[in-house]
Amino acid sequence: MTQGLTMRMKVSRLLGALVLVACTASVAFANQYPPPSPNSNPVGCQSPDTLVRIENVKNPNLPSIACHPVPPDTVWGIGGIVTGFDPIPTGFAIYIQNSDGNPFGGVDVFTGGSNYISDPRFLGDAFGTPLTLGDSLMAYGRMDNFQGEVELRGFASSAFTAPLPAVRRISVGNALPPFQKNTVNYFRELPTNPNGTQWISCLVRCTQANKLRCVRSTDQNSALNTPSSCLLVDNVLCPTNAVGPCDSLFVDGNTLALVGPPPIGALVDSVQGIYTQRTRGFRIQLRSGSDIFDQAPPTLIDAFPIANGDSIRVVFDRDLTLASAQNVLNFTLVSTGNPVDAAVRQVDKRVVHCKITNGLANGDNEGVQVNGVVNNNNGQPMTVQAEKDFFNGVMPISLVQAPDPVALAATPCTDRSKFAAAGNQATGKRMSTRGVCTGKIGSTSWIETAAGGTRSGISIFAVSSPLTVGHQYVIAGGIQEFFGETELVGTVFVKDEGVVAVPAAVVKAVSVLRDTTCDVSQALDTGDDYQGMLVKAQDVKTVEERTAGQSFLVAGQYPVNGDTILVDNNATRTFDPTLNQYVSVTALLQTSFAVVGTTFRLQPRNDADITVNSVLGVGDQVPAEVSFAIAPNPGRNSHITFALPKRDHVSIGIYDISGRRRAVLADGVFEAGPHSLDWDGRGTDGREVGAGVYFYKMKAGAQTLTRRGVLLN
């Protein structure tokens, strides 16, 4: 995954978490192409059934310039042939191009964290197979521009948020559009290249037998910022001793596929792929190792466990010869220094499965060293040893979720996995785990150990292959702590092990599920013990009047309703919450992804996960005890709800972390029953108090309750 894509994913997810309105499509000021009627805006446009040709969207020089859409206009139907994919989590994309290969004929259809490529359910057609090169598609979405590349993506303000683009498959088995063939000069990377824009998202090829030379490579400490990439020059016009400047062609072996670059000085016969633009300039993106015709040996790309302690999967960028792939002497375990027990090349000739014996426990550090394997296409052997490290074995989820003792003992204490990298970054070392799929909401899926138990669930962001609820999987990827949530990201391997019963939801009180206490001694029962698991909040009371499909707060459990937790609506539910209604909520427990003041929330998977308790019903609004809650938390303002079992004097004040009172919200007598107040973040002097942590203190009679809240700018 490129650094730019990683940042794009993190910013999009964080904005979606902090600004809930970003989950709603916002295209009110955009035009629709084609317009819904001949009289609709934009004025002067025809109203065909579909624009069909990608050129009608991208070519600014067409005669009908009044009909040329620009971001954030919506485009209801352009078609093309699939020429390539971005299959690497966390942002997926499909490239389509008009069959004639003309300029402005290609476009990137960006599907966010949802993998349309391997999941035919997104297409809704009768073919029932994953997408492949040569499929004919129609795409519907919102125009955008990503670092110079025009793309079609979802309709919401965030490209990772539903509704995502609609894609309809028309046919399969079509010929690919012809490559645009030309020279290094023609495809040069400079952003001022006048030839470049018209071929963005199109198939291109630069063929100059033995005339292309690698002059920079990311594998040899060059200044290139994209991993697995290189610069090629024309070796005739720019020989080895040339002073320059020389035209250069940027070859990207990282975005669409992981392809190791040739060494500096190596000659290349031909390079092809999908042309695009980034901030640096124009480039060719390789779709596989077959897109570059050079004399390079294979490059070790990945390695990770696929079975408990006895099998690993080793992946290369180029096809291997059978003899070299199955020679155990070419594969050595880091822990023992001994060759693997057996090596078997797979149908995909870039992949080798190795049997190993190392005596290590699950989660121990391990690795594989490789040398001597041979490129099946050019006969070039690997002569420099390469190594990939990973965590040993297919680890139980409880081991992945177990808190790192070092982090628990630190100041401040944090509950985080020892297999995650620092901060919110994913570790570069692969790990594997096993679990039953318990749910999927948007781009996130969840798995849980079949036997259940504490810390037995985990979320997976943008899984590379579709998961089916009630199936068990072995999944390999990386672990990251995303603002308090331990999650599996960057998945590189998914194996379906068949139907296995979904573990029963664990029934817990709201006070436990919402508890974010960092448990140094691991003696408490807190939300971290159930993060990523199916849980059930039973007989809890709604404390907000909301419209159908909205998120809402519940307090519980009956008959005590002091603690609250958010029931989030990320699954487009239609449940209509009524104030003081008693419900039971089955949900996936997830963190709120807040920058500060992380809290837990309940994520029901569908309407069936929320049931109304008809016996308790709305019932008597007079509570059995005093309750006090604030929401949203974090938030830019606060909605305070409290309830009294009897008429009493109530004072509510806001205090900063130094103990100074900054605002007074209530100081008087209130009747028995529920009440609510709002705080707009202003102090007693009428000025905004500023973002930070504040304490909300309520005194009712002789009883004092305190809640911690986070105020955002």
XYZ file of C-alpha atoms in Angstrom:
713
model
C 0.000 0.000 0.000
C 1.389 3.404 -0.905
C 1.951 6.071 1.700
C -0.589 8.300 -0.048
C -3.251 5.625 0.021
C -2.561 4.900 3.669
C -3.039 8.558 4.553
C -6.146 8.745 2.395
C -7.654 5.789 4.285
C -6.796 7.104 7.762
C -8.049 10.641 7.123
C -11.268 9.362 5.578
C -11.982 6.999 8.457
C -11.152 9.598 11.094
C -13.351 12.245 9.525
C -16.156 9.732 9.287
C -15.769 9.005 12.994
C -15.590 12.593 14.209
C -18.138 14.150 11.882
C -21.178 11.897 11.811
C -22.895 13.964 9.162
C -20.169 12.867 6.761
C -21.959 9.526 6.602
C -24.732 11.130 4.558
C -24.414 11.724 0.825
C -23.977 15.412 0.055
C -24.336 16.193 -3.622
C -27.044 18.844 -3.455
C -25.008 21.405 -5.380
C -23.673 18.984 -8.009
C -25.011 18.231 -11.470
C -26.106 14.831 -12.713
C -24.882 13.403 -16.043
C -26.892 12.577 -17.995
C -29.520 14.935 -16.514
C -32.780 13.362 -15.339
C -34.760 15.277 -18.000
C -34.020 17.451 -21.067
C -34.895 20.566 -19.056
C -32.648 19.747 -16.096
C -29.337 21.387 -15.372
C -26.793 21.703 -16.862
C -28.502 23.788 -19.536
C -27.911 22.685 -23.111
C -27.115 19.049 -22.399
C -28.763 16.197 -24.199
C -30.488 13.524 -22.140
C -29.394 10.150 -23.485
C -30.018 6.982 -21.524
C -26.343 6.918 -20.593
C -23.106 8.710 -21.374
C -21.577 5.281 -22.136
C -18.156 6.448 -23.311
C -15.577 7.383 -20.695
C -14.326 10.038 -23.108
C -17.596 11.935 -22.565
C -16.630 12.327 -18.917
C -12.888 12.967 -19.172
C -12.196 14.773 -22.455
C -12.462 18.548 -21.880
C -12.065 19.220 -25.624
C -15.345 17.672 -26.755
C -17.687 19.975 -28.722
C -20.442 19.524 -26.114
C -18.347 21.203 -23.430
C -21.506 22.306 -21.588
C -22.123 18.653 -20.804
C -18.645 17.981 -19.421
C -18.980 16.902 -15.758
C -16.523 18.056 -13.114
C -16.114 17.021 -9.454
C -18.397 16.558 -7.514
C -20.903 15.925 -10.334
C -22.527 12.497 -10.437
C -22.240 10.315 -13.519
C -25.042 7.845 -14.122
C -23.498 5.338 -16.422
C -20.168 5.052 -18.213
C -18.961 1.749 -19.589
C -15.683 0.042 -20.374
C -13.588 -3.118 -20.356
C -11.773 -4.104 -17.156
C -8.029 -3.615 -17.688
C -6.682 -3.878 -14.148
C -7.309 -3.736 -10.426
C -6.016 -2.186 -7.257
C -6.510 -5.289 -5.060
C -4.243 -4.256 -2.190
C -6.069 -3.217 1.016
C -7.183 -0.800 2.173
C -8.433 1.122 -0.861
C -9.741 -0.991 -3.741
C -10.259 0.108 -7.353
C -11.231 -1.191 -10.791
C -9.788 0.263 -13.997
C -12.023 0.270 -17.060
C -11.307 1.556 -20.570
C -13.230 1.980 -23.815
C -12.473 -0.886 -26.177
C -11.064 1.286 -29.001
C -8.075 2.473 -26.942
C -8.603 6.147 -27.826
C -7.328 9.050 -25.672
C -9.302 9.951 -22.517
C -10.825 6.469 -22.628
C -9.852 5.074 -19.204
C -11.090 5.692 -15.671
C -10.485 4.443 -12.139
C -13.614 3.265 -10.277
C -12.667 3.609 -6.600
C -14.705 1.402 -4.229
C -13.156 2.447 -0.893
C -12.708 -0.365 1.598
C -15.133 -2.700 -0.217
C -13.550 -5.268 -2.499
C -15.818 -5.491 -5.544
C -13.058 -7.407 -7.319
C -13.397 -10.712 -5.478
C -16.980 -10.334 -4.216
C -19.566 -10.735 -7.012
C -22.340 -9.831 -4.564
C -21.480 -6.168 -5.148
C -22.275 -6.577 -8.854
C -25.720 -8.125 -8.514
C -25.425 -10.006 -11.810
C -26.073 -13.582 -12.848
C -22.423 -14.462 -13.505
C -21.626 -15.111 -9.827
C -17.855 -15.025 -10.389
C -15.137 -12.581 -9.311
C -14.228 -9.806 -11.720
C -11.489 -10.550 -14.213
C -9.690 -8.771 -17.039
C -11.926 -8.480 -20.094
C -15.215 -8.087 -18.202
C -17.462 -5.322 -19.539
C -18.857 -2.982 -16.850
C -21.149 -0.006 -16.415
C -20.277 2.254 -13.465
C -22.319 4.906 -11.665
C -20.869 7.326 -9.121
C -19.481 10.706 -8.207
C -16.548 12.291 -10.014
C -13.440 13.116 -8.030
C -9.796 13.966 -8.614
C -7.113 12.128 -6.665
C -3.645 13.657 -7.171
C -4.408 14.369 -10.826
C -6.259 11.128 -11.596
C -9.959 11.497 -12.430
C -11.923 8.762 -10.706
C -15.481 7.627 -10.211
C -16.242 6.874 -6.558
C -19.055 6.717 -4.012
C -21.713 9.396 -3.598
C -20.958 10.430 0.007
C -18.521 13.103 1.156
C -16.035 10.369 2.130
C -14.961 7.929 -0.582
C -14.985 5.135 2.026
C -18.584 5.751 3.141
C -21.786 4.316 1.673
C -23.396 4.739 -0.755
C -20.449 3.422 -2.779
C -20.380 3.439 -6.603
C -22.776 1.105 -8.387
C -21.172 -1.338 -10.811
C -23.083 -3.519 -13.277
C -21.385 -6.295 -15.255
C -22.596 -6.588 -18.864
C -20.487 -9.411 -20.291
C -17.286 -11.416 -19.798
C -14.421 -12.622 -21.993
C -13.929 -9.463 -24.052
C -10.618 -8.520 -25.665
C -8.615 -5.866 -23.834
C -8.266 -2.435 -25.437
C -5.052 -1.978 -27.439
C -1.997 -0.589 -25.647
C -0.894 2.922 -26.525
C 2.727 2.259 -27.562
C 5.388 4.948 -27.471
C 8.786 6.042 -26.169
C 10.285 7.146 -22.853
C 10.103 10.735 -24.080
C 6.400 10.412 -24.869
C 5.532 8.879 -21.476
C 8.079 10.896 -19.438
C 7.111 11.448 -15.830
C 7.294 15.256 -15.669
C 3.920 16.757 -14.640
C 4.354 19.236 -17.527
C 4.307 16.394 -20.093
C 1.621 17.467 -22.619
C 1.049 13.856 -23.716
C 0.255 12.489 -20.270
C -3.252 13.558 -19.247
C -5.048 11.916 -22.177
C -3.682 8.449 -21.275
C -4.398 8.485 -17.527
C -6.069 5.177 -16.495
C -5.321 3.677 -19.944
C -3.150 0.730 -20.986
C 0.243 1.910 -22.263
C 3.460 0.186 -23.309
C 7.020 1.404 -23.777
C 8.965 -1.065 -25.936
C 12.602 -0.432 -26.821
C 14.455 -3.770 -26.803
C 17.619 -3.504 -24.698
C 17.259 0.284 -24.821
C 15.667 0.966 -21.436
C 18.018 1.252 -18.458
C 17.212 1.501 -14.761
C 18.912 4.559 -13.253
C 17.142 4.737 -9.901
C 15.543 2.061 -7.746
C 13.844 2.236 -4.356
C 15.560 -1.008 -3.414
C 18.927 0.745 -3.704
C 18.441 3.865 -1.584
C 17.326 6.289 -4.277
C 15.224 9.385 -3.668
C 12.023 7.749 -4.967
C 9.215 7.854 -2.412
C 7.120 4.944 -3.729
C 8.355 1.469 -2.670
C 9.237 -1.140 -5.335
C 9.629 1.487 -8.056
C 12.274 2.607 -10.518
C 13.159 5.216 -13.140
C 13.988 4.069 -16.682
C 15.790 6.087 -19.353
C 16.428 5.526 -23.055
C 19.849 3.862 -23.024
C 20.635 5.086 -26.559
C 19.738 8.736 -26.028
C 21.035 8.674 -22.457
C 23.957 6.205 -22.193
C 25.670 5.382 -18.925
C 28.124 8.281 -19.004
C 25.664 10.910 -20.259
C 25.646 14.183 -18.333
C 21.912 14.754 -18.884
C 19.296 15.891 -18.238
C 17.528 12.828 -19.636
C 13.866 11.961 -20.014
C 12.822 9.339 -17.459
C 9.898 6.936 -17.144
C 8.540 6.231 -13.641
C 7.572 2.578 -13.113
C 5.393 1.909 -10.038
C 5.645 -1.665 -8.735
C 3.769 -1.038 -5.495
C 0.236 0.285 -6.059
C -1.517 -2.381 -8.162
C 0.886 -5.266 -7.493
C 4.062 -5.827 -5.508
C 6.814 -6.172 -8.134
C 10.463 -5.785 -7.226
C 12.363 -3.217 -9.327
C 15.335 -4.167 -11.495
C 18.784 -3.259 -10.142
C 20.394 0.021 -11.151
C 22.072 -0.396 -14.536
C 19.862 -3.312 -15.610
C 18.430 -3.237 -19.141
C 14.706 -3.637 -19.755
C 13.153 -4.709 -23.059
C 9.633 -3.501 -22.404
C 7.349 -2.192 -19.694
C 3.568 -1.879 -19.755
C 0.670 -1.240 -17.410
C -1.904 1.378 -16.473
C -0.795 4.981 -16.864
C -1.652 7.429 -14.099
C -0.648 10.659 -12.403
C 0.400 11.424 -8.866
C 1.703 14.585 -7.213
C 5.217 13.827 -8.465
C 4.129 13.331 -12.082
C 3.081 10.617 -14.536
C 3.880 6.925 -14.125
C 3.157 3.402 -15.351
C 1.586 1.126 -12.725
C 2.535 -2.545 -13.087
C -0.388 -4.983 -12.754
C 1.911 -7.983 -12.152
C 5.488 -9.103 -12.674
C 4.530 -9.998 -16.257
C 4.185 -6.301 -17.134
C 7.937 -5.718 -17.089
C 10.220 -7.648 -19.441
C 13.674 -7.512 -17.914
C 16.532 -9.692 -16.766
C 15.732 -9.390 -13.074
C 15.630 -12.371 -10.707
C 12.566 -13.032 -8.522
C 11.964 -10.766 -5.534
C 10.670 -12.101 -2.210
C 7.415 -10.223 -1.510
C 5.770 -11.867 1.503
C 5.736 -14.782 3.943
C 3.283 -15.789 6.670
C 1.852 -18.872 8.458
C -1.173 -20.665 7.011
C -1.417 -23.592 9.460
C -0.620 -24.094 13.135
C 3.143 -24.137 13.405
C 3.838 -26.346 10.394
C 3.126 -24.468 7.136
C 4.016 -21.068 5.701
C 3.160 -19.350 2.430
C 6.053 -17.651 0.602
C 5.205 -15.180 -2.183
C 7.375 -13.759 -4.979
C 6.794 -11.082 -7.613
C 7.605 -13.303 -10.601
C 6.918 -16.906 -11.640
C 9.454 -19.469 -10.389
C 10.828 -22.546 -12.097
C 9.457 -25.763 -10.609
C 12.891 -27.135 -9.719
C 14.068 -24.040 -7.852
C 10.723 -23.506 -6.113
C 10.698 -27.047 -4.714
C 14.371 -27.162 -3.696
C 14.215 -27.019 0.128
C 17.811 -25.760 0.262
C 16.582 -22.442 -1.162
C 14.404 -21.825 1.936
C 15.895 -21.487 5.439
C 14.152 -20.810 8.764
C 15.584 -17.859 10.700
C 15.047 -19.510 14.097
C 16.891 -22.750 13.367
C 19.128 -21.969 10.406
C 17.874 -25.210 8.842
C 16.116 -25.748 5.506
C 12.343 -26.168 5.477
C 10.989 -29.723 5.538
C 9.260 -29.498 2.153
C 8.480 -26.883 -0.526
C 5.647 -27.108 -3.069
C 5.056 -24.596 -5.874
C 1.373 -23.678 -6.221
C -0.836 -23.188 -9.292
C 0.132 -19.532 -9.038
C 3.790 -20.038 -9.892
C 4.799 -17.086 -7.732
C 3.724 -18.913 -4.554
C 5.458 -21.688 -2.594
C 4.008 -23.508 0.436
C 6.647 -24.747 2.859
C 6.358 -27.325 5.633
C 8.359 -26.303 8.699
C 9.420 -27.601 12.121
C 10.736 -25.002 14.562
C 9.488 -25.840 18.076
C 8.285 -22.260 18.608
C 5.079 -21.161 20.306
C 2.343 -19.198 18.583
C 3.299 -15.532 18.367
C 7.064 -16.061 18.633
C 9.276 -14.236 16.146
C 10.122 -16.287 13.068
C 11.220 -15.687 9.496
C 12.295 -17.322 6.265
C 15.443 -16.624 4.237
C 15.398 -17.287 0.497
C 18.107 -17.534 -2.149
C 18.660 -19.432 -5.387
C 15.098 -19.443 -6.758
C 14.938 -18.837 -10.522
C 12.738 -16.555 -12.658
C 10.673 -18.874 -14.867
C 10.519 -16.326 -17.712
C 14.162 -15.324 -18.108
C 16.161 -17.951 -16.199
C 17.715 -15.403 -13.833
C 18.438 -16.786 -10.329
C 18.240 -14.896 -7.065
C 21.841 -14.438 -5.911
C 21.350 -12.180 -2.889
C 19.626 -13.661 0.151
C 16.295 -12.062 1.100
C 14.376 -12.421 4.361
C 10.776 -11.961 5.484
C 9.890 -12.071 9.183
C 6.516 -13.014 10.675
C 4.878 -14.083 13.924
C 4.849 -17.859 14.247
C 1.728 -19.993 13.901
C -1.952 -19.298 13.372
C -2.532 -17.417 16.611
C -5.787 -17.565 18.597
C -7.531 -14.189 18.624
C -7.239 -14.054 22.415
C -3.442 -14.001 22.030
C -3.648 -11.194 19.471
C -5.982 -9.188 21.732
C -4.025 -9.834 24.946
C -2.617 -6.553 26.334
C 1.098 -5.913 26.028
C 2.527 -6.018 29.595
C 4.948 -3.227 28.681
C 2.069 -0.956 27.613
C 0.080 -1.787 30.758
C 3.020 -0.844 32.972
C 3.750 2.390 31.098
C 2.584 5.876 32.070
C -0.096 6.362 30.980
C -1.320 2.781 30.991
C -2.658 1.582 27.621
C -4.383 -1.649 26.649
C -2.905 -2.565 23.264
C -1.734 -5.674 21.424
C 1.966 -6.470 21.535
C 1.710 -7.438 17.851
C 0.800 -3.871 16.788
C 3.268 -1.180 15.782
C 3.604 2.113 17.621
C 0.846 4.715 17.429
C -1.907 4.065 14.897
C 0.394 2.384 12.370
C 0.114 -1.234 11.243
C 3.036 -3.515 11.942
C 5.032 -4.540 8.899
C 5.399 -8.069 10.249
C 2.731 -10.551 9.151
C 0.565 -12.550 11.519
C -2.206 -15.092 11.006
C -5.304 -15.892 13.035
C -8.497 -17.949 12.824
C -12.121 -17.073 13.556
C -15.782 -17.322 12.596
C -17.267 -14.342 10.776
C -19.861 -12.759 13.079
C -20.814 -9.706 11.048
C -20.003 -7.141 8.395
C -20.849 -3.432 8.385
C -19.564 -1.298 5.528
C -15.833 -1.881 5.031
C -15.368 -3.654 8.371
C -15.853 -7.352 9.120
C -15.596 -9.170 12.455
C -14.407 -12.655 13.382
C -14.524 -14.464 16.712
C -13.013 -17.676 18.036
C -15.586 -20.455 17.659
C -15.275 -21.412 21.333
C -15.810 -17.826 22.513
C -14.248 -16.500 25.719
C -12.936 -13.068 26.678
C -10.872 -11.167 24.099
C -11.923 -13.658 21.413
C -13.145 -11.177 18.766
C -11.416 -8.781 16.381
C -12.403 -6.400 13.592
C -10.915 -6.528 10.087
C -10.795 -3.384 7.990
C -11.133 -3.760 4.199
C -10.648 -7.528 4.058
C -9.140 -8.600 0.723
C -11.733 -11.341 0.079
C -15.412 -11.421 1.083
C -16.393 -13.134 4.341
C -19.670 -14.958 4.942
C -21.255 -14.880 8.385
C -21.130 -18.370 9.895
C -17.985 -19.447 8.025
C -14.601 -19.917 9.703
C -11.471 -18.401 8.140
C -7.705 -18.347 8.437
C -6.645 -14.760 7.722
C -3.179 -13.210 7.433
C -2.338 -9.515 7.577
C -1.036 -6.888 9.979
C -2.220 -5.643 13.378
C -2.749 -1.999 14.232
C -4.234 0.009 17.084
C -6.628 2.422 15.386
C -7.496 4.971 18.095
C -7.986 2.286 20.725
C -9.349 -0.465 18.483
C -7.151 -3.511 17.874
C -7.846 -4.451 14.271
C -6.529 -6.634 11.474
C -5.584 -4.659 8.353
C -3.772 -5.156 5.058
C -5.025 -8.714 4.642
C -2.980 -10.783 2.195
C -4.523 -14.233 2.655
C -8.050 -15.507 3.360
C -8.887 -19.222 3.523
C -12.503 -20.358 4.000
C -12.630 -23.421 6.299
C -16.381 -23.936 5.941
C -19.499 -23.530 8.046
C -19.014 -23.094 11.813
C -21.645 -21.883 14.285
C -21.447 -18.224 15.267
C -20.609 -17.906 18.994
C -23.480 -16.771 21.200
C -23.531 -13.113 22.211
C -22.094 -12.453 25.674
C -24.613 -10.727 27.957
C -22.987 -7.869 29.871
C -24.152 -4.798 31.763
C -23.767 -1.392 30.139
C -21.421 -0.412 32.965
C -19.001 -3.120 31.787
C -19.374 -2.583 28.039
C -18.707 1.155 28.278
C -15.820 0.861 30.758
C -12.561 2.122 29.208
C -10.485 1.672 32.376
C -6.954 0.498 31.615
C -6.784 -2.568 33.853
C -3.143 -2.784 34.958
C -3.659 -5.911 37.067
C -6.075 -7.531 34.580
C -8.496 -8.217 37.434
C -11.449 -6.110 36.235
C -14.251 -6.823 33.785
C -14.084 -3.974 31.219
C -15.024 -3.168 27.639
C -11.562 -4.132 26.379
C -12.302 -7.732 27.380
C -15.154 -7.826 24.832
C -13.891 -5.524 22.073
C -14.700 -6.975 18.641
C -17.055 -9.603 20.112
C -20.780 -10.196 19.809
C -22.309 -8.845 23.023
C -25.824 -8.278 24.321
C -27.111 -5.373 26.383
C -30.306 -6.761 27.851
C -33.335 -4.753 29.031
C -31.771 -1.345 28.521
C -33.785 1.864 28.216
C -33.658 4.348 25.354
C -32.909 7.818 26.697
C -33.388 9.752 23.455
C -36.270 10.314 21.071
C -34.843 9.658 17.601
C -36.224 9.144 14.114
C -36.068 5.773 12.364
C -32.552 4.721 11.426
C -30.736 7.147 13.721
C -28.201 6.237 16.377
C -29.411 6.499 19.970
C -28.285 6.196 23.576
C -29.463 3.472 25.921
C -29.118 3.269 29.696
C -29.187 0.125 31.696
C -29.800 -2.347 32.698
C -33.305 -2.581 34.207
C -34.197 -1.554 36.866
C -31.053 0.605 37.277
C -30.474 2.984 34.350
C -27.414 4.975 35.354
C -24.810 4.131 32.693
C -25.293 4.913 29.003
C -23.805 3.627 25.764
C -24.357 4.591 22.129
C -26.214 2.223 19.808
C -24.655 3.218 16.486
C -26.345 3.015 13.102
C -23.685 2.061 10.576
C -25.794 -0.774 9.150
C -28.620 1.393 7.698
C -31.103 0.049 10.221
C -34.726 1.223 10.262
C -35.449 0.699 13.974
C -37.366 3.681 15.403
C -36.303 4.348 19.029
C -38.869 5.790 21.420
C -37.879 7.626 24.593
C -37.900 5.376 27.693
C -38.540 2.245 25.649
C -36.941 -0.953 26.973
C -34.973 -2.936 24.393
C -32.352 -5.664 24.198
C -29.472 -5.014 21.793
C -27.219 -7.681 20.280
C -24.230 -5.970 18.718
C -20.548 -5.928 17.922
C -18.609 -3.934 20.513
C -16.386 -1.321 18.887
C -14.465 1.782 19.927
C -15.628 5.208 18.824
C -12.376 6.072 16.957
C -12.072 9.371 18.819
C -8.770 11.238 18.899
C -9.129 11.626 22.665
C -11.513 10.198 25.219
C -12.126 6.892 23.436
C -15.445 5.233 24.300
C -17.159 1.998 23.322
C -20.285 1.738 21.184
C -22.698 -1.008 20.173
C -22.913 -1.858 16.465
C -26.082 -3.880 15.715
C -25.752 -5.738 12.410
C -29.397 -5.344 11.379
C -32.866 -4.574 12.765
C -33.212 -8.123 14.095
C -30.418 -7.348 16.572
C -32.730 -4.908 18.406
C -35.784 -6.331 20.166
C -38.392 -4.430 22.171
C -39.270 -5.785 25.610
C -43.043 -5.744 25.425
C -43.410 -6.532 29.132
C -41.385 -3.555 30.346
C -42.429 -1.339 27.437
C -42.177 2.404 27.909
C -43.381 1.974 31.473
C -43.203 4.443 34.283
C -40.878 7.334 33.508
C -39.972 7.773 37.186
C -36.657 5.919 37.699
C -35.667 3.865 40.707
C -32.487 5.892 41.239
C -30.634 8.994 40.072
C -29.058 8.736 36.605
C -26.749 11.143 34.764
C -25.307 10.907 31.229
C -23.718 13.058 28.508
C -23.670 12.589 24.753
C -22.157 12.750 22.264
C -18.816 12.090 23.863
C -16.505 13.326 22.361
C -18.535 16.123 20.780
C -18.609 19.802 19.857
C -21.476 20.319 22.296
C -23.076 18.179 24.983
C -26.584 16.873 25.548
C -26.999 16.128 29.258
C -29.726 13.764 30.423
C -30.577 13.015 34.038
C -33.455 11.443 35.915
C -34.682 11.755 39.490
C -36.643 9.226 41.563
C -38.191 12.139 43.534
C -38.460 15.919 43.491
C -35.095 17.325 44.516
C -32.620 20.195 44.269
C -30.144 19.669 41.422
C -26.926 21.487 40.560
C -24.860 20.665 37.470
C -21.467 22.280 36.854
C -18.660 21.885 34.313
C -15.080 21.718 35.627
C -11.723 21.644 33.830
C -8.901 19.264 34.720
C -7.485 21.761 37.236
C -10.776 21.748 39.145
C -11.971 25.221 38.116
C -15.701 25.535 37.527
C -16.193 26.815 33.972
C -19.983 26.686 33.565
C -23.199 26.174 35.553
C -25.985 24.349 33.730
C -28.505 23.883 36.532
C -29.077 25.064 40.085
C -32.661 24.595 41.249
C -35.486 22.217 42.077
C -36.554 19.582 39.503
C -39.535 17.241 39.557
C -39.178 13.446 39.598
C -38.600 11.867 36.173
C -36.299 12.422 33.173
C -34.791 15.809 32.264
C -32.327 17.083 29.676
C -30.061 20.107 29.161
C -27.661 21.237 26.449
C -24.223 22.814 26.770
C -22.766 24.696 23.804
C -19.212 24.757 25.135
C -19.373 28.290 26.567
C -18.373 29.272 30.086
C -20.140 31.492 32.590
C -18.583 34.527 30.839
C -20.177 33.558 27.522
C -16.858 32.665 25.882
C -15.953 29.285 24.415
C -13.927 27.294 26.924
C -11.899 25.469 24.248
C -11.351 21.832 23.388
C -10.228 19.411 26.063
C -11.281 17.081 28.869
C -13.976 18.366 31.237
C -15.783 16.905 34.239
C -19.571 17.171 34.483
C -20.592 17.142 38.159
C -24.221 16.674 39.190
C -25.412 16.970 42.769
C -28.959 15.785 43.530
C -29.781 16.054 47.217
C -27.026 14.228 49.069
C -25.855 12.293 45.991
C -23.042 13.449 43.658
C -22.351 11.954 40.215
C -19.408 12.861 37.955
C -18.935 12.116 34.263
C -15.852 12.784 32.142
C -16.410 14.334 28.717
C -14.267 15.462 25.796
C -15.116 18.714 24.031
C -13.954 19.063 20.424
C -13.299 22.282 18.536
